[in-house]
PDB file of C-alpha atoms in Angstrom:
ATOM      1  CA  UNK B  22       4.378  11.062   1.079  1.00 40.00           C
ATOM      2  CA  UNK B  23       6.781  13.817   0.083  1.00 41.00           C
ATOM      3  CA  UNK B  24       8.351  16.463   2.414  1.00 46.00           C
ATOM      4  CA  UNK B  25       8.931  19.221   0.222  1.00 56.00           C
ATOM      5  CA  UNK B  26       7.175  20.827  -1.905  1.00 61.00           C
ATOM      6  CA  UNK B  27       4.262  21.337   1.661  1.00 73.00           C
ATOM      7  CA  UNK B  28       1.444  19.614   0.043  1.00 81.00           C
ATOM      8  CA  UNK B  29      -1.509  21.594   1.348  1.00 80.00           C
ATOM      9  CA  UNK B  30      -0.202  24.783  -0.414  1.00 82.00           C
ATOM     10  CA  UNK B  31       0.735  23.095  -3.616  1.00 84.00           C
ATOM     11  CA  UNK B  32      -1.385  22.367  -6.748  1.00 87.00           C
ATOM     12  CA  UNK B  33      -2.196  19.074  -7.871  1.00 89.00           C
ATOM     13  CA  UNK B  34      -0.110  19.551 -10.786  1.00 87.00           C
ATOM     14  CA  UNK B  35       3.091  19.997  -8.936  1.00 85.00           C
ATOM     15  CA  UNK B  36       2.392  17.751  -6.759  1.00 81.00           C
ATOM     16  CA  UNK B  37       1.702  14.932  -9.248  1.00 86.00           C
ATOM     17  CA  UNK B  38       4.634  15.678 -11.566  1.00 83.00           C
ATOM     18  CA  UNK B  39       7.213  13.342 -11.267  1.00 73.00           C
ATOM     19  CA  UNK B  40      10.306  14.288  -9.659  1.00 59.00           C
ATOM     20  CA  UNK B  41      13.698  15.186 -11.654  1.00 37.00           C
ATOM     21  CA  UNK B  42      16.902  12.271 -10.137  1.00 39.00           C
ATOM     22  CA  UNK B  43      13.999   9.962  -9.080  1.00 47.00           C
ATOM     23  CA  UNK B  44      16.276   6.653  -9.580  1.00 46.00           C
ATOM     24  CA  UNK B  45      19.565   8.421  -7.593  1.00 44.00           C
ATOM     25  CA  UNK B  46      17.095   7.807  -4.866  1.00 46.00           C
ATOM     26  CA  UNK B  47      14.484   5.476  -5.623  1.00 56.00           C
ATOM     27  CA  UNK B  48      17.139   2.854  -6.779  1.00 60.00           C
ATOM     28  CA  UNK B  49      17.723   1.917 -10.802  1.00 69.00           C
ATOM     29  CA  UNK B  50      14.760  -0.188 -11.881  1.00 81.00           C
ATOM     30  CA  UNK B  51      16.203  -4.038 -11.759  1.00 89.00           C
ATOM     31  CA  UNK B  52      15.633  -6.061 -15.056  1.00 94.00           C
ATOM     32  CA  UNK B  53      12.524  -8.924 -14.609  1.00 96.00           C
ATOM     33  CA  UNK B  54      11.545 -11.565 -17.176  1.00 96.00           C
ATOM     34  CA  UNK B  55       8.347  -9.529 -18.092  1.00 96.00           C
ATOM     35  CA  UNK B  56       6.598  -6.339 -17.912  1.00 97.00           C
ATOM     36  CA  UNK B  57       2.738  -6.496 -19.106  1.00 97.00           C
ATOM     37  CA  UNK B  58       0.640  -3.628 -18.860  1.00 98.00           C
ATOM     38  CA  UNK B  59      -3.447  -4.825 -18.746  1.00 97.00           C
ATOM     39  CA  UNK B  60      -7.067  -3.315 -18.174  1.00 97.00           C
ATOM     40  CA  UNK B  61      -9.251  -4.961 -16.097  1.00 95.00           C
ATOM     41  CA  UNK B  62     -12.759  -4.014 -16.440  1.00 91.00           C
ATOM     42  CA  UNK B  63     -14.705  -2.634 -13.565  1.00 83.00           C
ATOM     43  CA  UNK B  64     -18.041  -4.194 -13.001  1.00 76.00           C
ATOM     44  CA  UNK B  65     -19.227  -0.691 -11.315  1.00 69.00           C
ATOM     45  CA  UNK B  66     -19.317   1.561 -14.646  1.00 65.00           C
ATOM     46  CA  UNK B  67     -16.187   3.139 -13.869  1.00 68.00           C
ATOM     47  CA  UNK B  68     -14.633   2.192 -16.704  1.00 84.00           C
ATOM     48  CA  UNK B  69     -10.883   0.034 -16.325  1.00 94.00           C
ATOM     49  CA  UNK B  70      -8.513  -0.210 -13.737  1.00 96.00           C
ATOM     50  CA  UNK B  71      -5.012  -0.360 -15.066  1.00 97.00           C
ATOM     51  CA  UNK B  72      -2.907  -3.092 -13.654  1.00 98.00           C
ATOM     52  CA  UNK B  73       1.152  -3.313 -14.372  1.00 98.00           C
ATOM     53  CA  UNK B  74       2.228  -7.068 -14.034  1.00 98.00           C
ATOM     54  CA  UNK B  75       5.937  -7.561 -13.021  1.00 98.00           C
ATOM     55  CA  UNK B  76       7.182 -11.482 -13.652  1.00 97.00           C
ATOM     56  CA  UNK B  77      10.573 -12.565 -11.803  1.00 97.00           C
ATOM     57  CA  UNK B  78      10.769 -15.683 -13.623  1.00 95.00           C
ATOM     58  CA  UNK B  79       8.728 -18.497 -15.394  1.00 94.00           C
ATOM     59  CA  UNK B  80       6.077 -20.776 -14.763  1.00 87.00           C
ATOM     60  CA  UNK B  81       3.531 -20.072 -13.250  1.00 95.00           C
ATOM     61  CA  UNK B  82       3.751 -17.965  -9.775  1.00 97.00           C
ATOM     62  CA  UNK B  83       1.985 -16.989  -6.756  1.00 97.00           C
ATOM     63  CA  UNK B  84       0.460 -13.358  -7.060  1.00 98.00           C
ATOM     64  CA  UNK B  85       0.822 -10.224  -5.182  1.00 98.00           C
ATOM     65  CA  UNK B  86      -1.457  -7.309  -5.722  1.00 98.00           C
ATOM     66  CA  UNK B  87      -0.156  -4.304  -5.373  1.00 98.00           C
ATOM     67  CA  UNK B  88      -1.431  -0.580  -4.020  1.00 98.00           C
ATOM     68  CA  UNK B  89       0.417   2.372  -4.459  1.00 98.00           C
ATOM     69  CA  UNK B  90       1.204   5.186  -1.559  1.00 96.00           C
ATOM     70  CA  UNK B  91       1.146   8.766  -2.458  1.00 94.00           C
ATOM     71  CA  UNK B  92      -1.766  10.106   0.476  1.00 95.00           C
ATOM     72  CA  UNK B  93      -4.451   8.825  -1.576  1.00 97.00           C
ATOM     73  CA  UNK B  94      -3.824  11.737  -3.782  1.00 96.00           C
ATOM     74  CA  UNK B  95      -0.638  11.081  -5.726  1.00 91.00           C
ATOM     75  CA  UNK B  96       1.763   8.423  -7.464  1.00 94.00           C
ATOM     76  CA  UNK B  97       1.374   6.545 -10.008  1.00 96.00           C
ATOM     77  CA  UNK B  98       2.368   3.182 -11.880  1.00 97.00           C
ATOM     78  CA  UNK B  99       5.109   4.931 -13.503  1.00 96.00           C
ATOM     79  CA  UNK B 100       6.416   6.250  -9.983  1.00 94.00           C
ATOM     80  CA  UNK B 101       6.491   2.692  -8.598  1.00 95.00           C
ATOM     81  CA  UNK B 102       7.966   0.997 -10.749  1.00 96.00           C
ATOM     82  CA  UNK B 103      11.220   0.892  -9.288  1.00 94.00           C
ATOM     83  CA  UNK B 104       9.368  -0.621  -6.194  1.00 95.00           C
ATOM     84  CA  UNK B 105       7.715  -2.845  -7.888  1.00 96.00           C
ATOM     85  CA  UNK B 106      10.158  -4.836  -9.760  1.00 96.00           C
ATOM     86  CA  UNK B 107      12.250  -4.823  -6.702  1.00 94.00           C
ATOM     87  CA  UNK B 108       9.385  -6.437  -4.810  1.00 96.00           C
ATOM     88  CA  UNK B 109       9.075  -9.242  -7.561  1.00 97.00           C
ATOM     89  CA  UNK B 110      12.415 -10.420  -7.653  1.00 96.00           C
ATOM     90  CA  UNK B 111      12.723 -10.344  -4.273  1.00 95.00           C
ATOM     91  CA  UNK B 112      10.080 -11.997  -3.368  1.00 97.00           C
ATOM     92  CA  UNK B 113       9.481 -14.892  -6.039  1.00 96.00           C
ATOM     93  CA  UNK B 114       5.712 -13.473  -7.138  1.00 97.00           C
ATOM     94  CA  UNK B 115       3.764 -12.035 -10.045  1.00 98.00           C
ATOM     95  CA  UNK B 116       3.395  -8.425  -8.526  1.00 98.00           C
ATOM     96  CA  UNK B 117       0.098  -6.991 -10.037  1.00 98.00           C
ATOM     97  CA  UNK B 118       0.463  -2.766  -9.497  1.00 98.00           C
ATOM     98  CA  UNK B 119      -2.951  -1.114  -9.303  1.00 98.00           C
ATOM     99  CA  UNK B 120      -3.695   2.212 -10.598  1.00 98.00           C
ATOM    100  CA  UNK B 121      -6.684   3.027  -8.530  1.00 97.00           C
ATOM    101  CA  UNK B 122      -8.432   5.991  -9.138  1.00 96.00           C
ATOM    102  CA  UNK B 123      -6.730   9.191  -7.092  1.00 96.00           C
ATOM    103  CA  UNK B 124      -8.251  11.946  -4.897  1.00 97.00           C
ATOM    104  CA  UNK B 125      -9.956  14.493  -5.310  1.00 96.00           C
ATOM    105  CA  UNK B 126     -10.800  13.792  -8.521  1.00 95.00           C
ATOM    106  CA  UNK B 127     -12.458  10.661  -7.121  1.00 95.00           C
ATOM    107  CA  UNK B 128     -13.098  10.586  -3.596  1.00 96.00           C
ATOM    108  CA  UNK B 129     -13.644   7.540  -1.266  1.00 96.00           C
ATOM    109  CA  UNK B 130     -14.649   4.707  -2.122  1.00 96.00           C
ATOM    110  CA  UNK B 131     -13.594   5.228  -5.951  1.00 95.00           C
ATOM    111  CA  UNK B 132      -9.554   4.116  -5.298  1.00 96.00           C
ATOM    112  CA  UNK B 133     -10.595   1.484  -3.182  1.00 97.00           C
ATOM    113  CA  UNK B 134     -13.228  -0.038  -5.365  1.00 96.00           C
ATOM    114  CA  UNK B 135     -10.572  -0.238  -8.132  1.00 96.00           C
ATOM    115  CA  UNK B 136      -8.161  -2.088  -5.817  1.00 98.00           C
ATOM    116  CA  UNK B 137     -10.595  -4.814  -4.393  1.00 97.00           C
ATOM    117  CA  UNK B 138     -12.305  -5.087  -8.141  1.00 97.00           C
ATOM    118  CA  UNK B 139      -8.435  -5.928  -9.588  1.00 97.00           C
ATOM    119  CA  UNK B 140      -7.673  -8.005  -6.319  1.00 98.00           C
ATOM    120  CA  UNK B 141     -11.093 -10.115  -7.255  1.00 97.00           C
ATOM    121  CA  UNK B 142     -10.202 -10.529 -11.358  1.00 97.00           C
ATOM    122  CA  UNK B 143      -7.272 -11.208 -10.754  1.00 98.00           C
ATOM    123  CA  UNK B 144      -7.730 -13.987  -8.417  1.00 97.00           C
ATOM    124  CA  UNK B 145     -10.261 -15.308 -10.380  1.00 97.00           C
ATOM    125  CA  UNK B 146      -8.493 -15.561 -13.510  1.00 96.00           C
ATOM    126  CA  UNK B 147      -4.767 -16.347 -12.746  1.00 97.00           C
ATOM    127  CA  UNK B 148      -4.423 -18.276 -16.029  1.00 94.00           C
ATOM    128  CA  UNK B 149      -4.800 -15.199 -18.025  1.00 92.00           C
ATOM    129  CA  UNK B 150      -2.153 -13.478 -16.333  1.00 96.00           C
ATOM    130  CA  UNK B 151       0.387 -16.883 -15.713  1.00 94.00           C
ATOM    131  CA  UNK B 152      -0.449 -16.805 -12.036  1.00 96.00           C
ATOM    132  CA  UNK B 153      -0.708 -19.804  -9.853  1.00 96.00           C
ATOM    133  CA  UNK B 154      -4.337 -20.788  -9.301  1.00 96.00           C
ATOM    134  CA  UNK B 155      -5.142 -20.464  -5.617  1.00 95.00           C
ATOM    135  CA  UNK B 156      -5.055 -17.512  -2.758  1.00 97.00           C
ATOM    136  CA  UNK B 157      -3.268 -14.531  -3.560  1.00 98.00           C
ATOM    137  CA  UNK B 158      -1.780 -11.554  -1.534  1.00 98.00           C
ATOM    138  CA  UNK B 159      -2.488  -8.029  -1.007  1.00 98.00           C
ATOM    139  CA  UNK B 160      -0.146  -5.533   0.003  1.00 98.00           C
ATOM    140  CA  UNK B 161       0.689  -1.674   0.025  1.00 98.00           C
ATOM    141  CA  UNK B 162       2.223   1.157   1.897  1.00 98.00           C
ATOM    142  CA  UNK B 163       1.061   4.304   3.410  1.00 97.00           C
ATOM    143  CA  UNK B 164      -2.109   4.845   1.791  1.00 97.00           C
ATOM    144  CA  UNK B 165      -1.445   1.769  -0.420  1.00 98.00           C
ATOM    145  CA  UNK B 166      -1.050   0.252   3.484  1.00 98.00           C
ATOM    146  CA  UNK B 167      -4.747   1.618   4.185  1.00 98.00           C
ATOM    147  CA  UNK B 168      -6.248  -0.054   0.845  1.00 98.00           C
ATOM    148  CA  UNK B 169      -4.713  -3.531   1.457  1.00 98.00           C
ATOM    149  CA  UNK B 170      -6.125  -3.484   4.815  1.00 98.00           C
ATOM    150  CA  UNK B 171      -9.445  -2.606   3.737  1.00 98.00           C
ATOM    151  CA  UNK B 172      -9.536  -5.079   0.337  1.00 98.00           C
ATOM    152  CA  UNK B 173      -8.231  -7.911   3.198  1.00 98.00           C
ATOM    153  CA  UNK B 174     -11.721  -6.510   5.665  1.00 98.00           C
ATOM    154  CA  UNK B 175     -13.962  -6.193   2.194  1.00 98.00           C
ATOM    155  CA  UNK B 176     -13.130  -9.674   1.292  1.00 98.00           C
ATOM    156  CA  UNK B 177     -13.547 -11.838   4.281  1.00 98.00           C
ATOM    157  CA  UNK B 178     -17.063  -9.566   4.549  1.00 98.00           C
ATOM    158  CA  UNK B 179     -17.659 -10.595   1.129  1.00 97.00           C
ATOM    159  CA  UNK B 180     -16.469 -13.955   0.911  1.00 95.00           C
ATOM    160  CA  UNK B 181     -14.090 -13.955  -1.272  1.00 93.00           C
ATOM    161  CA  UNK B 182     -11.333 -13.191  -3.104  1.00 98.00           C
ATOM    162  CA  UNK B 183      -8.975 -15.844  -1.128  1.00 98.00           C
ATOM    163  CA  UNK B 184      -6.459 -13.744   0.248  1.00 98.00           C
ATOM    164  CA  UNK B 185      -3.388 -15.495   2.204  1.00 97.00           C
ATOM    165  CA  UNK B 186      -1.217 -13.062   3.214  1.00 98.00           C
ATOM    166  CA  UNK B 187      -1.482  -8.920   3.496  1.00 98.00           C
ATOM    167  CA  UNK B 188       1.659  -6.818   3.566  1.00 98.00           C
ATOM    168  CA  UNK B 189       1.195  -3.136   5.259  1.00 98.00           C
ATOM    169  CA  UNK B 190       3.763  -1.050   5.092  1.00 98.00           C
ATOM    170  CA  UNK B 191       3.248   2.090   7.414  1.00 97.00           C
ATOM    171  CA  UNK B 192      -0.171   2.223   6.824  1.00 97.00           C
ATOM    172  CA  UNK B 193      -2.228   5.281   6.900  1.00 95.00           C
ATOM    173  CA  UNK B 194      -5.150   4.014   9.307  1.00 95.00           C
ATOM    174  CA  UNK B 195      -6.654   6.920  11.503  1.00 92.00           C
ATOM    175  CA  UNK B 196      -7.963  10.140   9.906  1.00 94.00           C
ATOM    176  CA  UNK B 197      -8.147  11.859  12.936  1.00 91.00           C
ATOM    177  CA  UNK B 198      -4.562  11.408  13.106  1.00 89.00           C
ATOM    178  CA  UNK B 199      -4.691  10.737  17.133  1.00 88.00           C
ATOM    179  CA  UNK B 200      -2.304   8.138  17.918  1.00 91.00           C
ATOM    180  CA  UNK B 201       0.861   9.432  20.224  1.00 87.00           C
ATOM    181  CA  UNK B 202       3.125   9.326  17.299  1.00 91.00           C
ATOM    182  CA  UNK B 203       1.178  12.344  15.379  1.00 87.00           C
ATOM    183  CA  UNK B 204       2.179  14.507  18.325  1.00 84.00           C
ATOM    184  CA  UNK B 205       5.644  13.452  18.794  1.00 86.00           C
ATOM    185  CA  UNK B 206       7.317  13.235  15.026  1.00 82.00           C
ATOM    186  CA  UNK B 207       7.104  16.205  12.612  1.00 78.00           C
ATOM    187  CA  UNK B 208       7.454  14.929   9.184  1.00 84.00           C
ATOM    188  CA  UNK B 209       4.997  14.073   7.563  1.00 85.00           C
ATOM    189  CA  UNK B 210       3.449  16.936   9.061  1.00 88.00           C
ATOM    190  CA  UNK B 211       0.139  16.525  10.576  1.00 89.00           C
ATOM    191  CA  UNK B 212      -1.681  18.687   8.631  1.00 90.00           C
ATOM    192  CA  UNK B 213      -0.344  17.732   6.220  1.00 92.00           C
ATOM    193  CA  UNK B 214      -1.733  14.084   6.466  1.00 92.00           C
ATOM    194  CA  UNK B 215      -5.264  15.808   7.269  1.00 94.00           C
ATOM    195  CA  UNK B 216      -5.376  17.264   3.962  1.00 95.00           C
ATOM    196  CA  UNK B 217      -4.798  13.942   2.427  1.00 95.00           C
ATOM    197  CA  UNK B 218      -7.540  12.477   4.506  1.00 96.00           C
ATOM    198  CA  UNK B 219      -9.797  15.516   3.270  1.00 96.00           C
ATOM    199  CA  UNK B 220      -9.327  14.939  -0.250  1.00 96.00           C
ATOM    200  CA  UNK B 221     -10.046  11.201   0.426  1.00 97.00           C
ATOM    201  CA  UNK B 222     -12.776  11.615   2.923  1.00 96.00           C
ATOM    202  CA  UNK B 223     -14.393  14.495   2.105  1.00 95.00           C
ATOM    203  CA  UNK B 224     -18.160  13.358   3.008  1.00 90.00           C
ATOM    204  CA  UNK B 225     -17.754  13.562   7.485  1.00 86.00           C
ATOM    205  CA  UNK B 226     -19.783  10.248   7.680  1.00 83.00           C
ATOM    206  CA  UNK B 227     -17.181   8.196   5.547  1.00 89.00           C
ATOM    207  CA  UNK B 228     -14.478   8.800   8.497  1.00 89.00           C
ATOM    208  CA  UNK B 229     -16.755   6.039  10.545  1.00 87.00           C
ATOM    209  CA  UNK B 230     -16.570   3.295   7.869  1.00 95.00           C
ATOM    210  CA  UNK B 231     -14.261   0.916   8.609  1.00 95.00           C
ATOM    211  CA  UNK B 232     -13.084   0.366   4.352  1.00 97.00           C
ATOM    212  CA  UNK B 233     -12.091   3.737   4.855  1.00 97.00           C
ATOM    213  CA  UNK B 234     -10.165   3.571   8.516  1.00 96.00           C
ATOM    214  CA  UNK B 235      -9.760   0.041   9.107  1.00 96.00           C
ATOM    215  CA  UNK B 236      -8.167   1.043  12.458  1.00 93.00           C
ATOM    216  CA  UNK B 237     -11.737   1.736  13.071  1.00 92.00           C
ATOM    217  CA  UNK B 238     -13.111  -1.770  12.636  1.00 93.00           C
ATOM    218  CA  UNK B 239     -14.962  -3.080  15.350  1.00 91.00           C
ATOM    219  CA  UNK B 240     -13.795  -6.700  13.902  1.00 96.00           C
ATOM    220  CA  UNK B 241     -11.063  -7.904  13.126  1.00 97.00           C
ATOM    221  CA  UNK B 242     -11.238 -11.681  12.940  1.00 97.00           C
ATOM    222  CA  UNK B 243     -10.498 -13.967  10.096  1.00 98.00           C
ATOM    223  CA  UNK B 244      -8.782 -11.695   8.398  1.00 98.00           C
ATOM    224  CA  UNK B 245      -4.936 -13.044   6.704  1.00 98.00           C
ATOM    225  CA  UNK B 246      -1.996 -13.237   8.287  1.00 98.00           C
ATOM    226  CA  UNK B 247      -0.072  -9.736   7.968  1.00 98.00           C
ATOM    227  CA  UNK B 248       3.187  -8.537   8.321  1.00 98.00           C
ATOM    228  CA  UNK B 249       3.196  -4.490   9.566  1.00 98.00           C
ATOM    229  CA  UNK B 250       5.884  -2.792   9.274  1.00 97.00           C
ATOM    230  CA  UNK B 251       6.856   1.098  10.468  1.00 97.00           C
ATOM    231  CA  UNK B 252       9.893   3.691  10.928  1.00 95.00           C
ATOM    232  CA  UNK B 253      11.026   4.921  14.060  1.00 95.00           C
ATOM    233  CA  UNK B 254      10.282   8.490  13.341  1.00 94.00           C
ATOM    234  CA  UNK B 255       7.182   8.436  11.303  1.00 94.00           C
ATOM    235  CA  UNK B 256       4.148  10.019  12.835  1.00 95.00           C
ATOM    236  CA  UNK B 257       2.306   7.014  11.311  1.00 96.00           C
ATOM    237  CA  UNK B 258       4.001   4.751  13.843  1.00 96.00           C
ATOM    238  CA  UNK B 259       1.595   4.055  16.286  1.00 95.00           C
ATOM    239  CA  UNK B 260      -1.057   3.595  14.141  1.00 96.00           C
ATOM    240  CA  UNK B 261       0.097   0.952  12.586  1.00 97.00           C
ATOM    241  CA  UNK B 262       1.339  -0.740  16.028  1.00 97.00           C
ATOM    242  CA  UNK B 263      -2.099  -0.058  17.399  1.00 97.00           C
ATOM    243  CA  UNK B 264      -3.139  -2.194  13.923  1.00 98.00           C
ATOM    244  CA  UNK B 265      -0.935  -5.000  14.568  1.00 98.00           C
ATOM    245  CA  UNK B 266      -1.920  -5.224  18.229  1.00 98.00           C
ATOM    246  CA  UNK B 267      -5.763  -5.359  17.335  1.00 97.00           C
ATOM    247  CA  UNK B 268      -5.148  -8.450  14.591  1.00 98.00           C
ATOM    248  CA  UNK B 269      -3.081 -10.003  17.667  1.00 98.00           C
ATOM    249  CA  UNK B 270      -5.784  -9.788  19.816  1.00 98.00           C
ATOM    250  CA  UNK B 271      -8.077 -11.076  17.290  1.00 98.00           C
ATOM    251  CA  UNK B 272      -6.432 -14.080  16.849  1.00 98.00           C
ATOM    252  CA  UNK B 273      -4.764 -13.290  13.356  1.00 98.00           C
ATOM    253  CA  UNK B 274      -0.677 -14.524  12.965  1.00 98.00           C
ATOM    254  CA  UNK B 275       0.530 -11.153  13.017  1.00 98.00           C
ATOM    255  CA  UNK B 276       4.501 -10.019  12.439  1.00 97.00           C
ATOM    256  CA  UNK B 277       5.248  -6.746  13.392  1.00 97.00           C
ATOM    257  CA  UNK B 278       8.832  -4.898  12.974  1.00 97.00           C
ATOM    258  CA  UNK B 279       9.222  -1.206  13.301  1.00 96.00           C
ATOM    259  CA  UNK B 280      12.683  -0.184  11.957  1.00 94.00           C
ATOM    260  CA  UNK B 281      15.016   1.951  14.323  1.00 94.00           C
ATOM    261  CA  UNK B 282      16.498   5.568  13.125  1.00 92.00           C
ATOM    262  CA  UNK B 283      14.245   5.382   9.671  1.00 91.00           C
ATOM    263  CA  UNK B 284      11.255   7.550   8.248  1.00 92.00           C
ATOM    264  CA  UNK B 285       7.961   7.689   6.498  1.00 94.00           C
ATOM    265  CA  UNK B 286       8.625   6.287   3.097  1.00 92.00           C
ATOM    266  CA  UNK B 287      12.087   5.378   3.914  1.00 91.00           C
ATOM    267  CA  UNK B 288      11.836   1.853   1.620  1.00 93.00           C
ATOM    268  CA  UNK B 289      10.986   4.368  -1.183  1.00 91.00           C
ATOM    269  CA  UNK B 290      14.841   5.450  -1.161  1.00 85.00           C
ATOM    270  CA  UNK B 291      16.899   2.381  -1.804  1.00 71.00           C
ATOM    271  CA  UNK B 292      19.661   4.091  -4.062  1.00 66.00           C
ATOM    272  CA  UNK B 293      20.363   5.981  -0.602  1.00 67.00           C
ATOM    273  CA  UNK B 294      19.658   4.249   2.239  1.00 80.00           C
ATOM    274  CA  UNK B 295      21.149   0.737   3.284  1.00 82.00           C
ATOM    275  CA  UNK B 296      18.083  -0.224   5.306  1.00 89.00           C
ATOM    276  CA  UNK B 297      15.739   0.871   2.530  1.00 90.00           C
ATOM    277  CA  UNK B 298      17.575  -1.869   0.533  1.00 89.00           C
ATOM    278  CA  UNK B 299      17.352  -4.464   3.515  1.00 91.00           C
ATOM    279  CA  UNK B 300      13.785  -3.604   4.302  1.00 93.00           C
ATOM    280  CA  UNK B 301      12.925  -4.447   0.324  1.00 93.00           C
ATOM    281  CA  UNK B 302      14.427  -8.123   1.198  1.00 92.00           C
ATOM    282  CA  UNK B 303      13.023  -8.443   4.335  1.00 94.00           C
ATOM    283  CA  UNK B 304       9.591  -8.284   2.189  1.00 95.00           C
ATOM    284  CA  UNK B 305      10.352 -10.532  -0.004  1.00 95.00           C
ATOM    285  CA  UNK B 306      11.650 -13.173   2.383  1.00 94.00           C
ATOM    286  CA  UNK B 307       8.219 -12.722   4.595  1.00 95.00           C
ATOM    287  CA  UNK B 308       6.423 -13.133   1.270  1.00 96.00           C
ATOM    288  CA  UNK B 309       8.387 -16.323  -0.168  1.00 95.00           C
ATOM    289  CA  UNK B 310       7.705 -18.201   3.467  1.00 94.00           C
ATOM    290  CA  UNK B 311       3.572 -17.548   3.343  1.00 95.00           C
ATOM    291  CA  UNK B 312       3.256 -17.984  -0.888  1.00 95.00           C
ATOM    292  CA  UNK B 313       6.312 -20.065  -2.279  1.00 86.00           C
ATOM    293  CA  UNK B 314       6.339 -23.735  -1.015  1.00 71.00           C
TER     294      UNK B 314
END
């Protein structure tokens, strides 16, 4: 999420225009083996999701899909793309970027539909994209964070796709924004986080599903194995502690690291900050140990 302009007295426009020195902190985009941008069709009439493949190499790989932060509201392929080819080379897989649908335009469950429909092709069909056949994982961070948790809840409810490992990166969980750590930490600012939840959420009864606040899930068992990771000083913190601690409990192999002196979105700033850089490889490595052999 972004600290200045104040979101909730911004329009969309503004909000959504891309920022002018992005790569002085975002990092220069590394150079990958192959770039492909593809469509996938959505089987819900809501026309195609569009998916940006990143290849670190040849043959064929293990797959991560991919979901953007931004507060449900903003970012974009083109705004992660940085990330993204950062994330494949580091961590040895096909990275598979979904641009889900954004709020308000398209409320809950619209972006996650998009995410879990892409997630499901692209499982399915790993020889059209030069994937390895076989499970693939999900990951994401802030509200990215909160769709990767919910694909990883929608398809052990479902059956399927066969999902091996999610990734959640200070995940936006709680839309009541209760935990301890709201209180405490003033950037993101709380209501600023509430408006994202509004544009997301804006039918009341949605805020008890658990797709939408998988914090809220009375089960968590059988889900994948899932590395969490926060920042010190984000007011997200403790929600996704109180995550980790409930896939723990229910019996999933959980890692959880929250990294001293750092922010929300720190990993977002690599071409400034040495632990942005270090948290990127710490990915990767957690990624090559559950997908490479």
């Amino acid at each position: 999420m972004r600290e200045d302009p104040p979101i909730t007295t911004t329009p969309l426009d503004e909000l959504r225009r891309p920022g002018a020195g992005a790569d002085d902190v975002r990092g220069v985009a590394e150079p990958v083996d192959e770039v492909r941008d593809l469509l996938i069709a959505s089987p819900h009439g809501s026309g195609s999701v569009p998916v940006r493949l990143y290849r670190p190499g040849p043959g064929p790989l293990p797959m991560l899909c991919y979901f953007h932060g931004g507060g449900f509201v903003f970012e974009d392929l083109d705004s992660y793309d940085p990330f993204c080819r950062v994330l494949a080379n580091a961590s040895g897989c096909l990275v598979a970027s979904v641009g889900y649908r954004l709020a308000p335009e398209h409320p809950y469950p619209a972006g996650l539909i998009d995410c879990y429909t892409a997630t499901a092709w692209l499982a399915a069909n790993p020889g059209g994209v030069g994937a390895r056949p076989g499970p693939v994982a999900i990951g994401g961070d802030s509200a990215g964070g909160n769709l990767a948790a919910a694909v990883a809840l929608m398809a052990r409810d479902r059956r399927g796709p066969d999902i091996a490992h999610q990734v959640l990166i200070y995940p936006f969980l709680d839309p009541a924004c209760a935990e301890p750590s709201h209180a405490r930490l003033p950037w993101p600012a709380t209501e600023d986080m509430l408006w994202c939840w509004d544009q997301y959420l804006p039918a009341a009864a949605a805020r008890d599903d658990p797709y939408a606040a998988p914090l809220s899930a009375g089960d968590h068992r059988g889900l994948p194995p899932a590395f969490v990771l926060t920042a010190e000083f984000d007011p997200l913190r403790d929600e996704g502690a109180a995550y980790a601690e409930r896939l723990r409990v229910a019996g999933v192999p959980t890692r959880y690291e929250c990294w001293p002196g750092q922010l929300h979105g720190f990993l977002m700033h690599a071409g400034a900050l040495d632990d942005a850089a270090a948290a990127r490889r710490r990915i990767g490595s957690a990624l090559r140990r559950a997908m490479l052999p």
